[in-house]
Amino acid sequence: ISLITPPVQVKIWGRAVDLLDGTEQRQIVVQDILRMDEPPATPTPTPTATPAPIQRLPYLVVTGAGATIRSEPSSAAAVLAQIPQGSEFDIVGRDGSLQWWQICCIGGEPGWIFRVLVSPQGDLSNVPIVGAAPPTATPTPVVVQPTPFSTPVLPNDWSVAYFNNAGLQGAPIFSTRVNAVSFNWGDGSPVPGLVPVDQFSARFERTLNVTGGIYRFSVQADDGVRVWVGGELVIDEWHPAAPPIYQAERQISGPTSIRIEYYEAGGQARINFSYQMISQFPDWQASYFDNIDLSGGPVRIVAEPRTNPAINKEWSLDSPFPGVIPADNFSARWTGTFFFDGGDYLFWARADDGVRLWIDDILVLDAWAANPGYVEQTFSQIGRGDHVIRVEYFERGGLARISVDWYRTGSLRSN
């Protein structure tokens, strides 16, 4: 039996070689054959899994005029950076008191920022507490005779460096130490023969060791002056001026660095600096803005006591600070830490105009509109302990007033 197959087209691979018969004929030595009627197999693609959406870490946004990033969760810790309003950083931790956020990163290293200066975003429930040491086994006591050592003492005077230009440029021409920053050079020179009578500058530095509280810093200067407290620029009046008095208030505790920079343009030259505690146990830190949306830096920051109600302001048609803040189109923010017994609480506000209230960054009251009147909201199962309350307010026009308070359900209310 013979099988007859239809002709097919093939593709042949091979090489041509000469025949060894004395002729010029050549033959092909076949290396591979491919039938053209059999298309090559198409590989079946392996299905790939749809990638899960990437969830962003919780992050924070700087809400004030700027903020200071520190190496540790303390106002006395070293300053890593000054960052402007609107900056965003991922949150990677929090301290045990829940007053500081750890963020990533400054120069590749994590830093710390005080919580009242920022607005956290995202799910904060899984943010770890950083710095809580794990329990360790109780070691066997070993009696060791202590080696006497001297307790370091902070200097109680100021280092001062003078420059023969108005911009603190180059190396100082003269350096010394002084007991106080209180000078009236008049038409003369701080260091006759070395420092000129005009167009000079100076830098004063010292570390204060203070009891915790709210402090008021005051400086009078002719001409320009800048003051840093704990690395934060709190007074920035770098311009020619007659000797006005500039003030700023900050909450500080323990060793706190102070830096003062001054320049004299011409005419009379003087500078006087002082500080004093105004409240050891502040309730509210109040920041006032000359606009209705709390934008830019506050034009006045003050410590205010808790009243009954907790905030109770009645400005009527006046300004909170005449000559500094307008009577209309201004806003304010109050931040404080208060102790709560565990349980359900009712928060209420009466405002003309808008008001908002947060507890531990959770929005409880939201009446951000012109003259909302009275609003209230119950917050269930507040844990026993300290909690941060933040209140924001704006005044559009007409009468200006705000009252805010809270009470545990079943207790006597204050309104």
Short mmCIF file of C-alpha atoms in Angstrom, two decimals:
data_model
loop_
_atom_site.label_atom_id
_atom_site.label_comp_id
_atom_site.label_asym_id
_atom_site.label_seq_id
_atom_site.Cartn_x
_atom_site.Cartn_y
_atom_site.Cartn_z
CA ILE A 1 0.00 0.00 0.00
CA SER A 2 1.39 3.37 -0.89
CA LEU A 3 0.27 6.57 0.77
CA ILE A 4 0.01 9.61 -1.43
CA THR A 5 0.18 12.84 0.50
CA PRO A 6 -0.61 16.19 -1.05
CA PRO A 7 2.34 18.44 -1.67
CA VAL A 8 3.10 20.96 1.06
CA GLN A 9 5.33 23.99 1.20
CA VAL A 10 8.32 23.82 3.48
CA LYS A 11 11.13 26.12 4.52
CA ILE A 12 14.58 24.52 4.62
CA TRP A 13 17.67 25.63 6.50
CA GLY A 14 21.01 24.21 5.50
CA ARG A 15 24.43 24.89 4.01
CA ALA A 16 25.77 24.47 0.47
CA VAL A 17 28.87 22.27 -0.05
CA ASP A 18 30.91 21.40 -3.19
CA LEU A 19 30.63 17.88 -4.67
CA LEU A 20 33.90 16.01 -4.77
CA ASP A 21 33.41 14.73 -8.34
CA GLY A 22 35.47 17.31 -10.20
CA THR A 23 32.41 19.31 -11.26
CA GLU A 24 31.26 22.67 -10.12
CA GLN A 25 27.97 21.31 -8.81
CA ARG A 26 27.03 21.88 -5.18
CA GLN A 27 24.59 20.19 -2.84
CA ILE A 28 22.63 21.36 0.20
CA VAL A 29 23.14 19.66 3.51
CA VAL A 30 19.76 20.09 5.29
CA GLN A 31 19.84 21.24 8.93
CA ASP A 32 16.14 21.99 9.62
CA ILE A 33 12.74 21.87 7.86
CA LEU A 34 9.59 23.86 8.74
CA ARG A 35 6.17 23.12 7.20
CA MET A 36 4.62 26.43 6.09
CA ASP A 37 1.01 25.21 6.62
CA GLU A 38 1.58 24.88 10.41
CA PRO A 39 1.66 28.34 12.00
CA PRO A 40 3.88 28.59 15.04
CA ALA A 41 2.11 28.11 18.35
CA THR A 42 1.12 31.30 20.08
CA PRO A 43 2.14 31.26 23.74
CA THR A 44 -0.77 31.65 26.13
CA PRO A 45 -0.13 34.69 28.32
CA THR A 46 -0.05 34.03 32.03
CA PRO A 47 -2.68 36.18 33.78
CA THR A 48 -1.26 38.66 36.25
CA ALA A 49 -2.91 39.74 39.47
CA THR A 50 -4.37 43.22 39.64
CA PRO A 51 -2.12 45.22 42.00
CA ALA A 52 -3.80 46.37 45.18
CA PRO A 53 -4.08 50.14 45.58
CA ILE A 54 -1.26 51.66 47.61
CA GLN A 55 -2.53 53.12 50.86
CA ARG A 56 -0.73 56.31 51.89
CA LEU A 57 0.59 56.55 55.41
CA PRO A 58 -1.18 59.03 57.67
CA TYR A 59 0.37 62.44 57.19
CA LEU A 60 0.20 65.95 58.58
CA VAL A 61 -0.04 69.44 57.12
CA VAL A 62 1.52 72.49 58.79
CA THR A 63 -1.38 74.87 59.51
CA GLY A 64 0.32 77.83 61.19
CA ALA A 65 2.80 80.34 59.81
CA GLY A 66 5.49 77.68 60.17
CA ALA A 67 6.71 75.00 62.51
CA THR A 68 9.89 73.76 64.17
CA ILE A 69 11.10 70.18 63.67
CA ARG A 70 13.05 68.90 66.70
CA SER A 71 15.26 65.90 67.38
CA GLU A 72 13.16 64.74 70.37
CA PRO A 73 9.53 65.29 71.54
CA SER A 74 10.46 68.32 73.69
CA SER A 75 10.55 72.09 73.20
CA ALA A 76 14.08 71.99 74.62
CA ALA A 77 15.36 69.48 72.04
CA ALA A 78 17.70 70.42 69.22
CA VAL A 79 16.14 72.11 66.18
CA LEU A 80 16.44 70.11 62.95
CA ALA A 81 14.60 72.47 60.62
CA GLN A 82 12.10 75.31 60.27
CA ILE A 83 9.32 74.42 57.80
CA PRO A 84 6.74 76.72 56.18
CA GLN A 85 2.95 76.62 56.25
CA GLY A 86 1.46 73.97 53.96
CA SER A 87 4.38 71.52 54.27
CA GLU A 88 3.38 67.82 54.37
CA PHE A 89 5.17 64.92 56.10
CA ASP A 90 4.29 61.27 56.70
CA ILE A 91 3.46 60.41 60.33
CA VAL A 92 5.54 57.48 61.59
CA GLY A 93 4.99 57.70 65.36
CA ARG A 94 3.75 59.64 68.38
CA ASP A 95 5.04 60.15 71.91
CA GLY A 96 3.49 58.64 75.03
CA SER A 97 1.78 61.90 76.06
CA LEU A 98 0.15 62.20 72.59
CA GLN A 99 1.43 65.78 72.30
CA TRP A 100 4.08 65.24 69.60
CA TRP A 101 4.06 63.58 66.17
CA GLN A 102 7.13 61.83 64.76
CA ILE A 103 7.47 62.57 61.04
CA CYS A 104 9.64 61.37 58.17
CA CYS A 105 12.04 62.76 57.27
CA ILE A 106 14.50 65.64 57.72
CA GLY A 107 17.85 64.89 56.08
CA GLY A 108 16.99 61.19 56.06
CA GLU A 109 16.23 61.16 59.79
CA PRO A 110 12.85 61.27 61.60
CA GLY A 111 11.93 64.41 63.52
CA TRP A 112 9.30 65.58 66.01
CA ILE A 113 6.67 68.33 65.70
CA PHE A 114 4.24 69.68 68.33
CA ARG A 115 0.66 68.62 67.52
CA VAL A 116 -1.01 72.05 67.86
CA LEU A 117 1.01 73.36 64.90
CA VAL A 118 -0.34 70.85 62.38
CA SER A 119 -3.44 69.15 61.02
CA PRO A 120 -3.09 65.33 60.84
CA GLN A 121 -4.76 63.46 57.98
CA GLY A 122 -5.63 59.79 57.40
CA ASP A 123 -6.12 56.84 59.75
CA LEU A 124 -4.28 57.61 63.00
CA SER A 125 -5.47 54.54 64.91
CA ASN A 126 -2.36 52.47 64.12
CA VAL A 127 0.28 55.14 64.64
CA PRO A 128 2.75 53.56 67.10
CA ILE A 129 3.97 55.19 70.29
CA VAL A 130 7.70 55.74 69.88
CA GLY A 131 10.10 55.57 72.79
CA ALA A 132 8.04 53.29 75.07
CA ALA A 133 10.65 50.93 76.48
CA PRO A 134 9.72 47.21 76.71
CA PRO A 135 9.64 45.64 80.17
CA THR A 136 12.94 44.19 81.29
CA ALA A 137 13.89 41.66 83.92
CA THR A 138 14.71 43.08 87.34
CA PRO A 139 18.51 43.04 87.63
CA THR A 140 20.32 41.82 90.72
CA PRO A 141 21.25 44.92 92.73
CA VAL A 142 24.94 45.71 92.72
CA VAL A 143 26.29 48.23 95.20
CA VAL A 144 28.73 50.54 93.45
CA GLN A 145 30.42 53.46 95.12
CA PRO A 146 29.44 56.47 93.00
CA THR A 147 32.17 58.61 91.54
CA PRO A 148 31.72 62.27 92.51
CA PHE A 149 31.09 64.57 89.58
CA SER A 150 30.23 68.21 89.13
CA THR A 151 26.72 69.22 88.03
CA PRO A 152 26.88 71.25 84.83
CA VAL A 153 25.78 74.84 85.34
CA LEU A 154 24.32 76.90 82.53
CA PRO A 155 25.99 80.30 82.11
CA ASN A 156 23.86 83.13 83.49
CA ASP A 157 25.18 85.72 81.07
CA TRP A 158 25.05 86.39 77.35
CA SER A 159 27.65 85.86 74.65
CA VAL A 160 27.68 88.77 72.21
CA ALA A 161 29.40 89.15 68.85
CA TYR A 162 29.69 92.52 67.04
CA PHE A 163 30.00 92.95 63.26
CA ASN A 164 31.23 96.03 61.36
CA ASN A 165 28.29 95.82 58.94
CA ALA A 166 24.50 95.86 59.27
CA GLY A 167 23.96 92.28 58.07
CA LEU A 168 25.98 90.11 60.52
CA GLN A 169 28.23 89.20 57.59
CA GLY A 170 31.66 87.64 57.84
CA ALA A 171 33.51 87.05 61.09
CA PRO A 172 32.66 89.16 64.15
CA ILE A 173 35.07 92.03 64.78
CA PHE A 174 34.70 91.76 68.57
CA SER A 175 33.22 89.19 70.99
CA THR A 176 32.58 89.35 74.73
CA ARG A 177 30.09 88.37 77.46
CA VAL A 178 27.51 90.63 79.11
CA ASN A 179 25.10 90.24 82.04
CA ALA A 180 22.05 91.65 80.24
CA VAL A 181 20.90 92.81 76.81
CA SER A 182 20.22 96.40 77.82
CA PHE A 183 22.17 99.08 75.99
CA ASN A 184 21.63 102.70 75.00
CA TRP A 185 24.63 103.69 72.90
CA GLY A 186 23.03 106.92 71.64
CA ASP A 187 25.26 108.34 68.89
CA GLY A 188 28.24 106.30 70.07
CA SER A 189 29.75 102.88 69.37
CA PRO A 190 29.44 99.65 71.40
CA VAL A 191 33.22 99.24 71.13
CA PRO A 192 34.88 102.56 70.21
CA GLY A 193 37.72 102.15 67.76
CA LEU A 194 36.51 98.74 66.55
CA VAL A 195 32.78 98.95 65.86
CA PRO A 196 31.41 101.90 63.85
CA VAL A 197 28.74 104.19 65.33
CA ASP A 198 26.36 103.39 62.42
CA GLN A 199 25.90 100.38 60.12
CA PHE A 200 26.86 97.73 62.66
CA SER A 201 25.11 94.60 63.94
CA ALA A 202 25.26 92.23 66.91
CA ARG A 203 24.20 88.74 67.93
CA PHE A 204 23.33 87.87 71.57
CA GLU A 205 22.96 84.21 72.67
CA ARG A 206 22.12 82.45 75.91
CA THR A 207 20.37 79.33 77.26
CA LEU A 208 17.69 79.94 79.90
CA ASN A 209 16.68 77.24 82.40
CA VAL A 210 13.10 78.05 83.35
CA THR A 211 10.09 76.59 85.13
CA GLY A 212 7.47 75.42 82.64
CA GLY A 213 4.83 77.98 81.72
CA ILE A 214 3.84 80.75 79.31
CA TYR A 215 6.49 83.45 79.00
CA ARG A 216 6.29 86.93 77.47
CA PHE A 217 9.40 88.11 75.61
CA SER A 218 9.80 91.87 75.09
CA VAL A 219 12.42 93.76 73.10
CA GLN A 220 12.83 97.46 72.34
CA ALA A 221 15.16 98.31 69.49
CA ASP A 222 16.43 101.15 67.33
CA ASP A 223 16.76 99.85 64.58
CA GLY A 224 16.06 96.24 63.47
CA VAL A 225 15.74 93.19 65.72
CA ARG A 226 14.93 89.47 65.52
CA VAL A 227 14.36 87.06 68.43
CA TRP A 228 14.43 83.24 68.45
CA VAL A 229 13.07 81.18 71.37
CA GLY A 230 14.00 77.50 71.35
CA GLY A 231 14.99 77.81 67.70
CA GLU A 232 11.65 79.39 66.69
CA LEU A 233 11.61 82.90 65.23
CA VAL A 234 9.06 84.72 67.41
CA ILE A 235 9.88 88.39 66.68
CA ASP A 236 10.94 89.50 63.19
CA GLU A 237 11.25 93.30 62.90
CA TRP A 238 14.29 93.63 60.65
CA HIS A 239 13.86 97.24 59.50
CA PRO A 240 14.82 100.78 60.54
CA ALA A 241 12.60 102.01 63.36
CA ALA A 242 12.31 104.32 66.32
CA PRO A 243 12.44 102.30 69.56
CA PRO A 244 9.04 100.55 69.69
CA ILE A 245 8.46 97.57 72.00
CA TYR A 246 7.82 94.20 70.35
CA GLN A 247 6.39 91.25 72.29
CA ALA A 248 5.74 87.53 71.81
CA GLU A 249 4.45 84.79 74.12
CA ARG A 250 5.49 81.16 74.08
CA GLN A 251 5.13 78.10 76.32
CA ILE A 252 8.59 76.82 77.31
CA SER A 253 10.13 74.59 79.98
CA GLY A 254 13.65 73.73 81.11
CA PRO A 255 16.75 74.68 79.11
CA THR A 256 15.66 76.95 76.25
CA SER A 257 17.99 78.69 73.81
CA ILE A 258 17.53 82.43 73.14
CA ARG A 259 19.09 84.23 70.19
CA ILE A 260 18.76 87.96 69.48
CA GLU A 261 20.01 89.66 66.33
CA TYR A 262 20.18 93.45 66.07
CA TYR A 263 21.37 96.05 63.61
CA GLU A 264 21.87 99.82 63.70
CA ALA A 265 21.25 101.77 60.50
CA GLY A 266 21.92 105.30 61.69
CA GLY A 267 21.17 107.90 64.35
CA GLN A 268 20.44 106.68 67.87
CA ALA A 269 21.31 103.08 68.77
CA ARG A 270 19.68 101.09 71.57
CA ILE A 271 18.32 97.66 72.50
CA ASN A 272 16.61 96.32 75.64
CA PHE A 273 15.40 92.73 76.07
CA SER A 274 13.43 91.14 78.93
CA TYR A 275 11.20 88.15 79.65
CA GLN A 276 8.73 87.12 82.36
CA MET A 277 6.40 84.23 83.19
CA ILE A 278 2.78 85.27 82.79
CA SER A 279 1.06 81.94 83.44
CA GLN A 280 2.47 78.79 84.98
CA PHE A 281 -0.52 76.61 84.12
CA PRO A 282 -2.04 77.99 80.92
CA ASP A 283 -5.40 76.66 79.81
CA TRP A 284 -5.68 78.02 76.28
CA GLN A 285 -3.13 79.15 73.74
CA ALA A 286 -5.08 81.60 71.59
CA SER A 287 -3.94 82.67 68.12
CA TYR A 288 -5.65 85.59 66.37
CA PHE A 289 -5.58 86.21 62.60
CA ASP A 290 -6.41 89.35 60.58
CA ASN A 291 -8.49 87.34 58.07
CA ILE A 292 -11.53 85.02 58.28
CA ASP A 293 -9.86 81.74 57.24
CA LEU A 294 -6.93 81.46 59.72
CA SER A 295 -4.47 81.82 56.85
CA GLY A 296 -0.91 83.05 57.13
CA GLY A 297 0.70 83.61 60.49
CA PRO A 298 -1.24 84.78 63.56
CA VAL A 299 -0.82 88.48 64.33
CA ARG A 300 -1.23 87.89 68.07
CA ILE A 301 -0.61 84.77 70.23
CA VAL A 302 -1.66 84.96 73.88
CA ALA A 303 -2.28 82.67 76.85
CA GLU A 304 -5.87 82.76 78.06
CA PRO A 305 -7.46 81.11 81.13
CA ARG A 306 -10.36 78.70 81.00
CA THR A 307 -13.52 80.53 81.98
CA ASN A 308 -17.11 79.45 82.62
CA PRO A 309 -18.05 78.57 79.89
CA ALA A 310 -14.61 77.31 78.86
CA ILE A 311 -14.40 80.03 76.19
CA ASN A 312 -16.61 83.06 76.69
CA LYS A 313 -15.91 86.09 74.48
CA GLU A 314 -18.25 89.04 73.89
CA TRP A 315 -16.58 91.63 71.66
CA SER A 316 -19.83 93.15 70.33
CA LEU A 317 -18.77 95.60 67.58
CA ASP A 318 -15.18 95.90 68.84
CA SER A 319 -11.91 94.15 68.03
CA PRO A 320 -10.18 91.59 70.29
CA PHE A 321 -7.03 93.74 69.95
CA PRO A 322 -7.81 97.26 68.68
CA GLY A 323 -5.18 98.56 66.30
CA VAL A 324 -3.86 95.04 65.66
CA ILE A 325 -6.90 93.05 64.51
CA PRO A 326 -9.94 94.50 62.68
CA ALA A 327 -13.38 94.48 64.30
CA ASP A 328 -14.72 92.46 61.34
CA ASN A 329 -13.20 89.78 59.11
CA PHE A 330 -10.92 88.17 61.67
CA SER A 331 -10.51 84.63 63.00
CA ALA A 332 -9.06 82.84 66.03
CA ARG A 333 -7.89 79.43 67.18
CA TRP A 334 -7.82 78.16 70.80
CA THR A 335 -5.86 75.03 71.76
CA GLY A 336 -5.67 73.47 75.22
CA THR A 337 -5.23 70.16 77.05
CA PHE A 338 -7.92 69.24 79.61
CA PHE A 339 -8.66 66.30 81.88
CA PHE A 340 -11.82 64.26 81.24
CA ASP A 341 -13.45 61.56 83.33
CA GLY A 342 -14.38 58.61 81.16
CA GLY A 343 -17.88 58.64 79.68
CA ASP A 344 -20.20 60.45 77.27
CA TYR A 345 -19.88 64.23 76.89
CA LEU A 346 -22.00 66.89 75.24
CA PHE A 347 -20.10 69.70 73.50
CA TRP A 348 -21.90 72.95 72.68
CA ALA A 349 -21.12 76.32 71.13
CA ARG A 350 -22.93 79.59 70.57
CA ALA A 351 -21.21 81.82 68.01
CA ASP A 352 -21.56 84.82 65.77
CA ASP A 353 -20.15 83.87 63.28
CA GLY A 354 -18.66 80.42 62.44
CA VAL A 355 -17.27 77.86 64.90
CA ARG A 356 -15.63 74.41 64.80
CA LEU A 357 -14.42 72.14 67.62
CA TRP A 358 -12.10 69.10 67.65
CA ILE A 359 -11.18 66.67 70.41
CA ASP A 360 -7.87 64.89 69.73
CA ASP A 361 -8.13 65.94 66.04
CA ILE A 362 -11.64 64.44 65.71
CA LEU A 363 -14.15 67.01 64.44
CA VAL A 364 -17.10 67.22 66.86
CA LEU A 365 -18.81 70.55 66.04
CA ASP A 366 -18.87 71.99 62.52
CA ALA A 367 -20.87 75.20 62.12
CA TRP A 368 -18.54 77.09 59.79
CA ALA A 369 -21.13 79.58 58.52
CA ALA A 370 -22.33 83.09 59.24
CA ASN A 371 -24.17 83.31 62.59
CA PRO A 372 -25.04 79.62 63.15
CA GLY A 373 -26.44 80.39 66.61
CA TYR A 374 -26.41 77.44 69.03
CA VAL A 375 -25.03 74.00 68.10
CA GLU A 376 -24.34 70.90 70.18
CA GLN A 377 -23.13 67.33 69.69
CA THR A 378 -22.65 64.31 71.97
CA PHE A 379 -19.30 62.49 71.92
CA SER A 380 -19.53 58.96 73.30
CA GLN A 381 -17.05 57.04 75.42
CA ILE A 382 -14.29 59.57 75.94
CA GLY A 383 -11.40 57.84 77.67
CA ARG A 384 -10.38 58.98 81.13
CA GLY A 385 -7.32 61.25 80.98
CA ASP A 386 -6.02 64.33 79.19
CA HIS A 387 -7.39 65.28 75.78
CA VAL A 388 -6.56 68.13 73.40
CA ILE A 389 -9.40 70.52 72.52
CA ARG A 390 -9.10 72.81 69.49
CA VAL A 391 -11.65 75.52 68.71
CA GLU A 392 -11.69 77.67 65.56
CA TYR A 393 -13.84 80.77 65.03
CA PHE A 394 -14.36 83.49 62.44
CA GLU A 395 -16.15 86.84 62.50
CA ARG A 396 -17.56 88.14 59.21
CA GLY A 397 -19.30 91.33 60.34
CA GLY A 398 -21.66 92.89 62.86
CA LEU A 399 -21.64 91.52 66.41
CA ALA A 400 -18.77 89.23 67.43
CA ARG A 401 -19.15 86.63 70.19
CA ILE A 402 -18.31 83.02 70.99
CA SER A 403 -19.09 80.69 73.91
CA VAL A 404 -17.90 77.07 74.05
CA ASP A 405 -18.16 74.42 76.75
CA TRP A 406 -18.74 70.73 77.43
CA TYR A 407 -20.14 68.62 80.22
CA ARG A 408 -20.47 64.95 81.05
CA THR A 409 -23.93 63.62 80.29
CA GLY A 410 -26.04 63.83 83.44
CA SER A 411 -23.95 66.58 85.07
CA LEU A 412 -24.89 70.25 85.42
CA ARG A 413 -24.31 72.22 82.24
CA SER A 414 -22.80 75.70 82.30
CA ASN A 415 -24.87 77.47 79.66
#
